[in-house]
């Protein structure tokens, strides 16, 4: 013997669908944001690694800053893929004793219509020199 339908059960019909319709896009946005932040972090790591490779090449005994720029670009060609795009590499020397390599670019974007986030990393090291003994 079944009783009359519960008024609360009838009033709640379809509420799960409404909740999914409201929370679904918010959850997707959260997931895409987390992925985007991960891609930005990876792009920063790539830019820093390229800058470190470049500064190691530029700081070597007898090397020029342009050697470091070439090494950083080579690293990006072989390692960055689409994760770091629109890259630029620049070398500067604060004085004859130090060299600095700066790598800039944009991270890959997974959010439609949004450009990747800007990334700039640099590395600096003393120039190796023979002092005699």
Tab-separated table of C-alpha atoms in Angstrom:
chain	number	residue	atom	x	y	z
A	1	UNK	CA	0.000	0.000	0.000
A	2	UNK	CA	1.552	3.203	-1.083
A	3	UNK	CA	0.696	6.556	0.299
A	4	UNK	CA	0.305	9.865	-1.469
A	5	UNK	CA	3.389	11.433	-3.054
A	6	UNK	CA	5.495	13.443	-0.702
A	7	UNK	CA	5.223	17.178	-1.455
A	8	UNK	CA	8.977	17.688	-0.794
A	9	UNK	CA	9.937	15.010	-3.334
A	10	UNK	CA	7.803	16.638	-6.031
A	11	UNK	CA	9.248	20.080	-5.305
A	12	UNK	CA	12.845	18.748	-5.551
A	13	UNK	CA	12.322	17.073	-8.935
A	14	UNK	CA	14.871	18.416	-11.479
A	15	UNK	CA	17.011	20.185	-8.884
A	16	UNK	CA	20.063	17.970	-9.654
A	17	UNK	CA	19.898	18.981	-13.324
A	18	UNK	CA	19.717	22.631	-12.370
A	19	UNK	CA	22.682	22.273	-10.009
A	20	UNK	CA	24.774	20.644	-12.755
A	21	UNK	CA	23.756	23.350	-15.230
A	22	UNK	CA	24.909	26.047	-12.821
A	23	UNK	CA	27.999	24.394	-11.340
A	24	UNK	CA	29.236	22.636	-14.508
A	25	UNK	CA	30.617	25.725	-16.273
A	26	UNK	CA	32.147	27.007	-13.036
A	27	UNK	CA	33.881	23.662	-12.510
A	28	UNK	CA	35.168	23.661	-16.102
A	29	UNK	CA	36.507	27.191	-15.672
A	30	UNK	CA	38.295	26.101	-12.497
A	31	UNK	CA	39.839	23.091	-14.264
A	32	UNK	CA	41.002	25.198	-17.236
A	33	UNK	CA	42.454	27.804	-14.871
A	34	UNK	CA	44.471	25.166	-13.009
A	35	UNK	CA	45.737	23.735	-16.313
A	36	UNK	CA	46.615	27.234	-17.547
A	37	UNK	CA	48.601	27.965	-14.380
A	38	UNK	CA	50.449	24.672	-14.814
A	39	UNK	CA	51.346	25.542	-18.406
A	40	UNK	CA	52.543	28.986	-17.318
A	41	UNK	CA	54.709	27.437	-14.609
A	42	UNK	CA	56.184	24.967	-17.108
A	43	UNK	CA	56.891	27.802	-19.563
A	44	UNK	CA	58.708	29.697	-16.793
A	45	UNK	CA	60.830	26.623	-16.085
A	46	UNK	CA	61.700	26.305	-19.773
A	47	UNK	CA	62.649	29.987	-20.004
A	48	UNK	CA	64.826	29.743	-16.897
A	49	UNK	CA	66.554	26.593	-18.164
A	50	UNK	CA	67.230	28.289	-21.516
A	51	UNK	CA	68.640	31.361	-19.750
A	52	UNK	CA	70.889	29.173	-17.576
A	53	UNK	CA	72.125	27.228	-20.613
A	54	UNK	CA	72.820	30.492	-22.399
A	55	UNK	CA	74.643	32.112	-19.500
A	56	UNK	CA	76.806	29.010	-19.041
A	57	UNK	CA	77.848	29.208	-22.699
A	58	UNK	CA	78.407	32.984	-22.603
A	59	UNK	CA	80.411	32.899	-19.365
A	60	UNK	CA	82.878	30.273	-20.620
A	61	UNK	CA	86.480	31.383	-21.092
A	62	UNK	CA	86.872	33.075	-24.486
A	63	UNK	CA	83.134	33.063	-25.274
A	64	UNK	CA	81.063	36.032	-26.381
A	65	UNK	CA	77.552	36.997	-25.211
A	66	UNK	CA	76.268	36.064	-28.677
A	67	UNK	CA	77.378	32.468	-27.990
A	68	UNK	CA	75.041	32.435	-25.014
A	69	UNK	CA	72.146	33.802	-27.064
A	70	UNK	CA	72.699	31.121	-29.703
A	71	UNK	CA	72.830	28.364	-27.056
A	72	UNK	CA	69.628	29.592	-25.390
A	73	UNK	CA	67.828	29.691	-28.760
A	74	UNK	CA	69.058	26.189	-29.557
A	75	UNK	CA	67.743	24.943	-26.206
A	76	UNK	CA	64.346	26.519	-26.868
A	77	UNK	CA	64.165	25.001	-30.370
A	78	UNK	CA	64.852	21.527	-29.011
A	79	UNK	CA	62.923	21.666	-25.736
A	80	UNK	CA	60.152	24.266	-25.720
A	81	UNK	CA	57.882	23.091	-28.529
A	82	UNK	CA	54.521	24.888	-28.222
A	83	UNK	CA	54.850	25.355	-24.467
A	84	UNK	CA	56.772	28.624	-24.834
A	85	UNK	CA	56.029	30.686	-27.952
A	86	UNK	CA	56.952	34.129	-29.293
A	87	UNK	CA	60.330	33.869	-27.597
A	88	UNK	CA	63.092	36.420	-27.555
A	89	UNK	CA	66.589	36.048	-26.139
A	90	UNK	CA	68.849	38.950	-25.192
A	91	UNK	CA	72.315	39.185	-23.712
A	92	UNK	CA	73.753	41.996	-21.672
A	93	UNK	CA	76.871	42.549	-19.666
A	94	UNK	CA	76.653	44.776	-16.619
A	95	UNK	CA	80.432	45.009	-16.836
A	96	UNK	CA	83.305	43.001	-18.312
A	97	UNK	CA	83.122	40.596	-15.372
A	98	UNK	CA	79.475	39.443	-15.590
A	99	UNK	CA	77.125	38.293	-18.314
A	100	UNK	CA	73.322	38.096	-18.239
A	101	UNK	CA	70.924	36.236	-20.555
A	102	UNK	CA	67.203	37.059	-20.547
A	103	UNK	CA	64.551	34.847	-22.174
A	104	UNK	CA	60.999	36.109	-22.760
A	105	UNK	CA	57.932	34.584	-24.361
A	106	UNK	CA	54.317	33.528	-23.848
A	107	UNK	CA	52.967	30.311	-22.396
A	108	UNK	CA	50.591	28.058	-24.307
A	109	UNK	CA	46.935	28.973	-23.738
A	110	UNK	CA	44.092	26.467	-23.299
A	111	UNK	CA	41.418	29.090	-22.734
A	112	UNK	CA	39.874	30.067	-26.093
A	113	UNK	CA	40.347	33.702	-27.069
A	114	UNK	CA	42.969	34.338	-24.390
A	115	UNK	CA	46.648	34.787	-25.240
A	116	UNK	CA	49.153	32.906	-23.142
A	117	UNK	CA	50.597	34.550	-20.079
A	118	UNK	CA	53.853	36.497	-20.414
A	119	UNK	CA	57.026	34.821	-19.170
A	120	UNK	CA	60.425	36.445	-18.538
A	121	UNK	CA	63.352	34.719	-16.871
A	122	UNK	CA	67.036	35.607	-16.672
A	123	UNK	CA	70.297	34.185	-15.436
A	124	UNK	CA	73.565	35.935	-14.618
A	125	UNK	CA	77.060	34.624	-14.002
A	126	UNK	CA	80.637	35.864	-13.752
A	127	UNK	CA	82.712	35.605	-16.919
A	128	UNK	CA	85.428	32.966	-16.625
A	129	UNK	CA	88.925	34.327	-17.087
A	130	UNK	CA	92.453	33.112	-16.728
A	131	UNK	CA	94.243	34.847	-13.886
A	132	UNK	CA	97.624	33.107	-14.068
A	133	UNK	CA	99.481	31.870	-11.151
